[in-house]
Tab-separated table of C-alpha atoms in Angstrom:
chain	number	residue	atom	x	y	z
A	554	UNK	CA	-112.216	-37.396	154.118
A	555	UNK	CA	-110.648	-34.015	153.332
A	556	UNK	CA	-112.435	-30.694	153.268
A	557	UNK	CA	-111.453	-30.807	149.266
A	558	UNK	CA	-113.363	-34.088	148.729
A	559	UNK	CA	-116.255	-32.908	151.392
A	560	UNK	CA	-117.161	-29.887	149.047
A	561	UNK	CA	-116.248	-31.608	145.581
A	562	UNK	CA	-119.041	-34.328	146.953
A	563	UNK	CA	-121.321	-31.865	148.279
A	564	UNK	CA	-121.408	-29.997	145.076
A	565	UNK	CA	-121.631	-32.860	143.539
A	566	UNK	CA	-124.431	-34.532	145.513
A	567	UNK	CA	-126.828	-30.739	144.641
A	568	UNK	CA	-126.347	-31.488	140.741
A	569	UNK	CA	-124.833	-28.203	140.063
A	570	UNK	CA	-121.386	-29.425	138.360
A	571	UNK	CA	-119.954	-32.723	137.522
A	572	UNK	CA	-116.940	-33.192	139.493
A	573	UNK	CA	-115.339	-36.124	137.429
A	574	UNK	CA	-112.674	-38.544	139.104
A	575	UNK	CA	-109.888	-36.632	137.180
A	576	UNK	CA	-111.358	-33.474	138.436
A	577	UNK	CA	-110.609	-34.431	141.735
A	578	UNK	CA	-107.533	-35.419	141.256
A	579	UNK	CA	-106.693	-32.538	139.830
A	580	UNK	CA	-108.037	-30.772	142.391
A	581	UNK	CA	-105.718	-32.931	145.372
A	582	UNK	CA	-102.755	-32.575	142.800
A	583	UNK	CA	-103.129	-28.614	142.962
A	584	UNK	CA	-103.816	-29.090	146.969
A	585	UNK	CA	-100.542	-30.815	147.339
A	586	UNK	CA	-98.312	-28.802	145.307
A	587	UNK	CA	-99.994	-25.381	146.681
A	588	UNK	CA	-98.684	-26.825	150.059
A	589	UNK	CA	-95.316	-28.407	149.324
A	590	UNK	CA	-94.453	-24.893	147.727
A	591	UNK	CA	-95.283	-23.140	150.958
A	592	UNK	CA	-93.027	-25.675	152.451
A	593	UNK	CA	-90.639	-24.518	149.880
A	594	UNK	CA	-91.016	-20.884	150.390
A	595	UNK	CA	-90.338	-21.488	154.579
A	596	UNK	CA	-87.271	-23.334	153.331
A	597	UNK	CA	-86.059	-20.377	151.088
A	598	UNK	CA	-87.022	-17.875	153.727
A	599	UNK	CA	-84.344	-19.552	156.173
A	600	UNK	CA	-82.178	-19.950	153.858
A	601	UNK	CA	-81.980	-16.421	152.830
A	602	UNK	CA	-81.765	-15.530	156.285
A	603	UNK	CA	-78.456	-18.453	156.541
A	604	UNK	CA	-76.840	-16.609	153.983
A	605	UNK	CA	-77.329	-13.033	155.847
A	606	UNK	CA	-75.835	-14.846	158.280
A	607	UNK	CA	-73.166	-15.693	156.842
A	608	UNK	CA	-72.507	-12.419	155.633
A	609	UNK	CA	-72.596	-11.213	158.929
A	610	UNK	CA	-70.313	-13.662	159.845
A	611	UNK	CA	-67.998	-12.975	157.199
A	612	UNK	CA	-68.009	-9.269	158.463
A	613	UNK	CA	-67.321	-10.236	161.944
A	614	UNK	CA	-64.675	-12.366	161.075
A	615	UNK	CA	-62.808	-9.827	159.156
A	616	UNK	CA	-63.154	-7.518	162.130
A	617	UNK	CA	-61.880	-9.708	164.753
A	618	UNK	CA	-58.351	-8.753	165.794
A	619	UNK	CA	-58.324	-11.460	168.770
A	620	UNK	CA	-55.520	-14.619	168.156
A	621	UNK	CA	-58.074	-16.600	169.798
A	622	UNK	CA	-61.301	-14.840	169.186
A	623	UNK	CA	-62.265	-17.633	166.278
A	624	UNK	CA	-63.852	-20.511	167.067
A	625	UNK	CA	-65.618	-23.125	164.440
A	626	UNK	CA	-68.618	-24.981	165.208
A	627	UNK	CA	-67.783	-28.842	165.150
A	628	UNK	CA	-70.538	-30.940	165.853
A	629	UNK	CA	-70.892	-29.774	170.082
A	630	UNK	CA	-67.463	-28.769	170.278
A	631	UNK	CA	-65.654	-25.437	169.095
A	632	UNK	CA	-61.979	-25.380	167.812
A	633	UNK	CA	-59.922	-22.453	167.370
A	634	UNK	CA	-58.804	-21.319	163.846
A	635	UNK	CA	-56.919	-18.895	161.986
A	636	UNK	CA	-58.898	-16.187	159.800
A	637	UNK	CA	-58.255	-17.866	156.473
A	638	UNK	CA	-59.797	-20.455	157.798
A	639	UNK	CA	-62.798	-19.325	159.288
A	640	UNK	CA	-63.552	-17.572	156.111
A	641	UNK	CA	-63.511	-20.755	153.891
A	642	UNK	CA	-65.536	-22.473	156.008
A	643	UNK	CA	-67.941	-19.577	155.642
A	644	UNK	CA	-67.561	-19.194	151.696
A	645	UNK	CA	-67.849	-23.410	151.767
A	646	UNK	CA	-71.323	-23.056	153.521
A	647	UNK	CA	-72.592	-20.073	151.861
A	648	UNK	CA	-71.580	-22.311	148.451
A	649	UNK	CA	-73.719	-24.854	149.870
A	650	UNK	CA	-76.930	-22.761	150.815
A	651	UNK	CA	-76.415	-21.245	147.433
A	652	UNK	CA	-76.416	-24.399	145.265
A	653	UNK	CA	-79.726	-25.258	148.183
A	654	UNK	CA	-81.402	-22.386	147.183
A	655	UNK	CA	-80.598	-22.452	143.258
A	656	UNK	CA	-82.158	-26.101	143.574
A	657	UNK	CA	-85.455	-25.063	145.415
A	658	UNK	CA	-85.908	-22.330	143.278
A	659	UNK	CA	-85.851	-23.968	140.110
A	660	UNK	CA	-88.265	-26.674	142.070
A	661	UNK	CA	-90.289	-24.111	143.075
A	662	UNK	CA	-90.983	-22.256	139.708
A	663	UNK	CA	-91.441	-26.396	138.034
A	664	UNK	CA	-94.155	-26.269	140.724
A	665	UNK	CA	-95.819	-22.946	140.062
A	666	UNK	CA	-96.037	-23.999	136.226
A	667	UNK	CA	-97.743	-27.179	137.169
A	668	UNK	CA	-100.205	-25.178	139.343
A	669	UNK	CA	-100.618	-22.607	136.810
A	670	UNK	CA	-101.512	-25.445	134.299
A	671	UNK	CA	-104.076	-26.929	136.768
A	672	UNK	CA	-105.982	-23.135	137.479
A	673	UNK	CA	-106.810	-22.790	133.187
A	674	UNK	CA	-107.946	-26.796	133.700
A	675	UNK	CA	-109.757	-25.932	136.690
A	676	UNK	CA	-110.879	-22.383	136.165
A	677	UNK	CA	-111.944	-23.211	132.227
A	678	UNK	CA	-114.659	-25.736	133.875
A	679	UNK	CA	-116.035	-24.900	137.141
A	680	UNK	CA	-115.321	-20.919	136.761
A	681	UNK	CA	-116.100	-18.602	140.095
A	682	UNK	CA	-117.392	-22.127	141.960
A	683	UNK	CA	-114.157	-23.163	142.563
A	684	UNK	CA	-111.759	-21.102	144.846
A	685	UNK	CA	-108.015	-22.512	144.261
A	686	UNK	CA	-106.261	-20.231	147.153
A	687	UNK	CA	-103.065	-20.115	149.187
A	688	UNK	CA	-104.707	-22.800	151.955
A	689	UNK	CA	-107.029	-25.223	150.188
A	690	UNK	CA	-108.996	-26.090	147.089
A	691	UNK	CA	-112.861	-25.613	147.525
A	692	UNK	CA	-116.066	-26.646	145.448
A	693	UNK	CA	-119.447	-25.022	146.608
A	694	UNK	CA	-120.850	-22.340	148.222
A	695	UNK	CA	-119.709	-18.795	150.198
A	696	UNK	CA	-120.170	-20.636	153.608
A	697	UNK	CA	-117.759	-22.990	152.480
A	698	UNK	CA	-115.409	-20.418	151.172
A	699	UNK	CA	-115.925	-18.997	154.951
A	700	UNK	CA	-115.401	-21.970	156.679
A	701	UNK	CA	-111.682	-22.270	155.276
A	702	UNK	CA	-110.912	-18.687	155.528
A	703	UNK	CA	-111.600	-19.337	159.232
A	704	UNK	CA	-109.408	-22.712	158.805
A	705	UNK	CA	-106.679	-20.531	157.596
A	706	UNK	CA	-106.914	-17.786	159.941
A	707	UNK	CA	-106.990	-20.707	162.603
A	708	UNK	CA	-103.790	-22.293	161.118
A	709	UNK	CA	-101.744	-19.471	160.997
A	710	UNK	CA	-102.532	-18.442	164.187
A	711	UNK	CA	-101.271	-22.032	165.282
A	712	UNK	CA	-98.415	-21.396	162.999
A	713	UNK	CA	-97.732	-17.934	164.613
A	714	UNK	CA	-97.740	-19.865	168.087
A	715	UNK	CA	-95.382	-22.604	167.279
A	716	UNK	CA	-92.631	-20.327	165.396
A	717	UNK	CA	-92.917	-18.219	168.573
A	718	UNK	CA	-91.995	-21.355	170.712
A	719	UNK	CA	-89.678	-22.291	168.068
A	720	UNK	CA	-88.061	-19.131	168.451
A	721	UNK	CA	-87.815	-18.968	172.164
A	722	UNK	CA	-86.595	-22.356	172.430
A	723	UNK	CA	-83.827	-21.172	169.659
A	724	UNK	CA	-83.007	-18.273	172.136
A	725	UNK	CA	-82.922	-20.685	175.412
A	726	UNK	CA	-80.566	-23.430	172.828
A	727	UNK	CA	-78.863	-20.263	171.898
A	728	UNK	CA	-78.432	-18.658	175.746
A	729	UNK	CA	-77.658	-21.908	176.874
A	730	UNK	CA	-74.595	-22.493	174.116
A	731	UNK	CA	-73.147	-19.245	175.130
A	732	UNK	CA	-72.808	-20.321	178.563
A	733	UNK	CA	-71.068	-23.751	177.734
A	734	UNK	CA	-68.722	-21.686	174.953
A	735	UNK	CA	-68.539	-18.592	177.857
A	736	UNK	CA	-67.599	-21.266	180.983
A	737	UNK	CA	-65.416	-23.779	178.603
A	738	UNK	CA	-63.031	-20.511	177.343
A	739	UNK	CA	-62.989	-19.691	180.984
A	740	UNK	CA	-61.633	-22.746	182.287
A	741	UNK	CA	-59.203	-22.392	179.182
A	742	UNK	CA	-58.181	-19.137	180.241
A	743	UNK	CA	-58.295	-20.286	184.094
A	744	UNK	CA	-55.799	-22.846	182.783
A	745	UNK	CA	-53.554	-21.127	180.866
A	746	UNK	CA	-53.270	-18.801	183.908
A	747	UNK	CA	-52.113	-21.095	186.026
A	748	UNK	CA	-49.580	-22.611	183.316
A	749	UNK	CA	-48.302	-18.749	183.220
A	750	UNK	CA	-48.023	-18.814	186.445
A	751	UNK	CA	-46.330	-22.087	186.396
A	752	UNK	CA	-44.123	-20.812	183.796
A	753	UNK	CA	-43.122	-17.881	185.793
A	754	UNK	CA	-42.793	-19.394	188.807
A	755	UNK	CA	-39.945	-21.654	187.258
A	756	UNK	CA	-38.338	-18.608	184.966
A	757	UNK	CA	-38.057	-17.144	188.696
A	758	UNK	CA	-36.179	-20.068	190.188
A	759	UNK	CA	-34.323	-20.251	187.327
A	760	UNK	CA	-33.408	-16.840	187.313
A	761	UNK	CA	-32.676	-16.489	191.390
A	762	UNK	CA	-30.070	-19.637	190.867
A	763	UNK	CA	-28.292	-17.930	187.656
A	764	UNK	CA	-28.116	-14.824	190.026
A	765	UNK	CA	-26.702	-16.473	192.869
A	766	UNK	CA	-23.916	-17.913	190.618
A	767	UNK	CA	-23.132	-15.118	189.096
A	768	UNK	CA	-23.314	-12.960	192.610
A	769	UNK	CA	-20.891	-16.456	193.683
A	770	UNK	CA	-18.601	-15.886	190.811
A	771	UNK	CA	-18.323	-12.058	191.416
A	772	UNK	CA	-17.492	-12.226	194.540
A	773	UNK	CA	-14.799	-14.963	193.975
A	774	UNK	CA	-13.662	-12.586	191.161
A	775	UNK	CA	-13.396	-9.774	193.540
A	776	UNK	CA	-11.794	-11.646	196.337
A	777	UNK	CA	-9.004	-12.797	194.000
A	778	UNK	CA	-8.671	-8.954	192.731
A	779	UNK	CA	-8.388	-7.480	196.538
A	780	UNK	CA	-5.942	-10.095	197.350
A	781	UNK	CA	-3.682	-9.473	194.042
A	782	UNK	CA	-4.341	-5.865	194.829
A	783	UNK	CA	-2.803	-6.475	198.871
A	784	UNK	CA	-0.038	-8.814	197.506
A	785	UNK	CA	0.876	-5.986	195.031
A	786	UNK	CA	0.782	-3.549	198.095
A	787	UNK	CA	2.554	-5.410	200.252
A	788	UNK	CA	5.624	-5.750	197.447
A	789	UNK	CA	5.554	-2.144	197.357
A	790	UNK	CA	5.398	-1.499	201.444
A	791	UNK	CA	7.944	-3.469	201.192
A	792	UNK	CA	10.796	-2.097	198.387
A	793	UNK	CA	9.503	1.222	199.688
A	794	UNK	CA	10.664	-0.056	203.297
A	795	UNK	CA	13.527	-1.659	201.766
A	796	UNK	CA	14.563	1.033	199.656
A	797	UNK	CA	13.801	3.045	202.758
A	798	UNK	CA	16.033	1.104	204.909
A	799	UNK	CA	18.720	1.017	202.145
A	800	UNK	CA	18.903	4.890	201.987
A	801	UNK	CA	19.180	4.830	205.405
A	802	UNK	CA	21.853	2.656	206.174
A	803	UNK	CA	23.781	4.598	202.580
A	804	UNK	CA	23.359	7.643	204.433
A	805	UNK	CA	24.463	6.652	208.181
A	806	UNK	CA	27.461	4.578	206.431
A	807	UNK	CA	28.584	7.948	204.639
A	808	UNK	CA	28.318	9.571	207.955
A	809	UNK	CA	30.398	7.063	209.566
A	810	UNK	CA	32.784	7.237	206.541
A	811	UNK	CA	32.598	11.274	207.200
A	812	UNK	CA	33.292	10.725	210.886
A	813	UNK	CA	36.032	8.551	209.964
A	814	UNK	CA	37.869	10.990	207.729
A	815	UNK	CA	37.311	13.405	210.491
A	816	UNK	CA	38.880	11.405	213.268
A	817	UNK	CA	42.176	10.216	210.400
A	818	UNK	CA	42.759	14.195	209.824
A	819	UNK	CA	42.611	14.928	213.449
A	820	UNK	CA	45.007	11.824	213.898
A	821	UNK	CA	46.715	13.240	211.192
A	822	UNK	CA	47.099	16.979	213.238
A	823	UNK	CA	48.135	14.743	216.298
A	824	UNK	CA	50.119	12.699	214.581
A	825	UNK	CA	52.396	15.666	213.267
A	826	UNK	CA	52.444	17.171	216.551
A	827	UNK	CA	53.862	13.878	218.229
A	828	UNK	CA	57.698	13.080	218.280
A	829	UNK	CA	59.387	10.977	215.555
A	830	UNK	CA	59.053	7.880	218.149
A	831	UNK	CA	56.130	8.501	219.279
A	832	UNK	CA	54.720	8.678	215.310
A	833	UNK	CA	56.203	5.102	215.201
A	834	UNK	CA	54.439	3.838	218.133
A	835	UNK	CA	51.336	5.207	217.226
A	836	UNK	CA	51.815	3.874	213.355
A	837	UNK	CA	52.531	0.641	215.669
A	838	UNK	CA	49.868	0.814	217.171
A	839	UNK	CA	47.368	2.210	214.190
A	840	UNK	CA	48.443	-1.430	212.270
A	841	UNK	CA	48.173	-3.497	215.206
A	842	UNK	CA	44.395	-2.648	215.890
A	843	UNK	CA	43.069	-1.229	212.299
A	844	UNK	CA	39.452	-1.901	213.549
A	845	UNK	CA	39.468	0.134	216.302
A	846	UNK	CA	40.284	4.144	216.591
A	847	UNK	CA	41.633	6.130	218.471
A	848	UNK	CA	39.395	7.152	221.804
A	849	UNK	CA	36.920	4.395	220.913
């Protein structure tokens, strides 16, 4: 039996009011509601705190300047997105804890009418012997009104305690997630390292074989420039030498021709000097052996 129906039947049972069937129910109906709108009230509480949340998150994602510093939540995963992305999924959810909280508020005030309705019943018949407060609906006497308010302090103590453990256990849920999202984006980065490094390692090969071709083609280039550079010298040396040669021979032929001339006038000086018959002889002579002169 519930403490309400304990004290309704107590009071009851000493003859000072009539608690009537429908009083009681009244009574359980007002019990009910008093504690599904506390319920309610938790509910709003976190979602208020959601939405600060999400304006937080908002914030933070408009001040991230990372590429890959936004990651979204799916199930126990997280996927990298793109700003415009992260911020409609945050405007989608805050839409959703809005229209949430729009629809326990309006449930919330339908239930403080309904209570309000109940307190005139209530109040109108059993006046200061009835005590319709936060934690319970009570019928009788102050010891009874004492015994709940120990009840109450009781259960929020016990509600104090298991929000506490609720919260620590969010923190340890919390810590722990980190850790997975901190270890998983190191491995990513330890990966992507060593595809970098993969990457560079081949841009390096690549690059040391394009080198060595070109270095190869160079120094074909060059060798086919020094030896079109010692063919053109050696055509040079050699009309220099020629030319060389030529002006030498030129010049000992025109001292020959000189010497020649020479030895013809001194012929010449002989010749005149010489008898008539010995002029023949020698003019004999001269045409018999044209190649050859005189003292040779």
């Amino acid at each position: 039996m519930s403490t309400a129906t304990a004290a309704s039947a107590s009071a009851a049972a000493t003859g000072d009011i009539d608690v009537t069937m429908d009083d009681q129910l009244r009574i359980n109906r007002f019990s009910r509601l008093n504690q599904t709108y506390e319920e309610m009230e938790e509910e709003m509480l976190q979602l208020k705190e959601k939405l600060k949340l999400c304006d937080s998150a908002v914030e933070e994602v408009e001040l991230c300047m990372d590429d890959d510093g936004l990651m979204l939540s799916v199930g126990e995963c997280f996927v990298p997105v793109d700003e415009d992305q992260a911020l409609e999924n945050v405007e989608n959810k805050k839409d959703e804890l809005s229209a949430e909280m729009d629809r326990l508020t309006q449930k919330s005030d339908a239930i403080q009418e309904e209570m309000r309705e109940l307190k005139k019943v209530l109040y109108a018949k059993f006046g200061d012997t009835i005590n319709l407060g936060a934690q319970c609906c009570l019928i009788g006497e102050d010891r009874d009104e004492d015994l709940m308010r120990e009840w109450t302090r009781m259960a929020v103590e016990e509600w104090r305690a298991i929000r506490s453990l609720y919260d620590v256990a969010s923190v340890c849920l919390a810590v722990e997630e980190v850790e997975r999202v901190r270890a998983a984006r190191l491995e990513a980065v330890d990966k992507e390292r060593r595809q970098r490094q993969a990457e560079v390692e081949d841009s390096l090969i690549a690059m040391r074989v394009t080198r060595m071709e070109t270095l190869g083609e160079e120094m074909r280039a060059e060798q086919e420039r020094m030896r079109d550079e010692l063919n053109e010298w050696c055509v040079e040396e050699r009309t220099a030498r020629m030319r060389s040669m030529q002006e030498d021979f030129e010049r000992r032929t025109a001292e020959l021709e000189e010497k020649l001339e020479d030895h013809k006038r001194a012929l010449r000086e002989r010749v005149a000097d010489l008898g008539e018959s010995q002029r023949r002889a020698i003019e004999l002579l001269v045409k018999a052996t044209p190649g050859r002169l005189p003292g040779t």
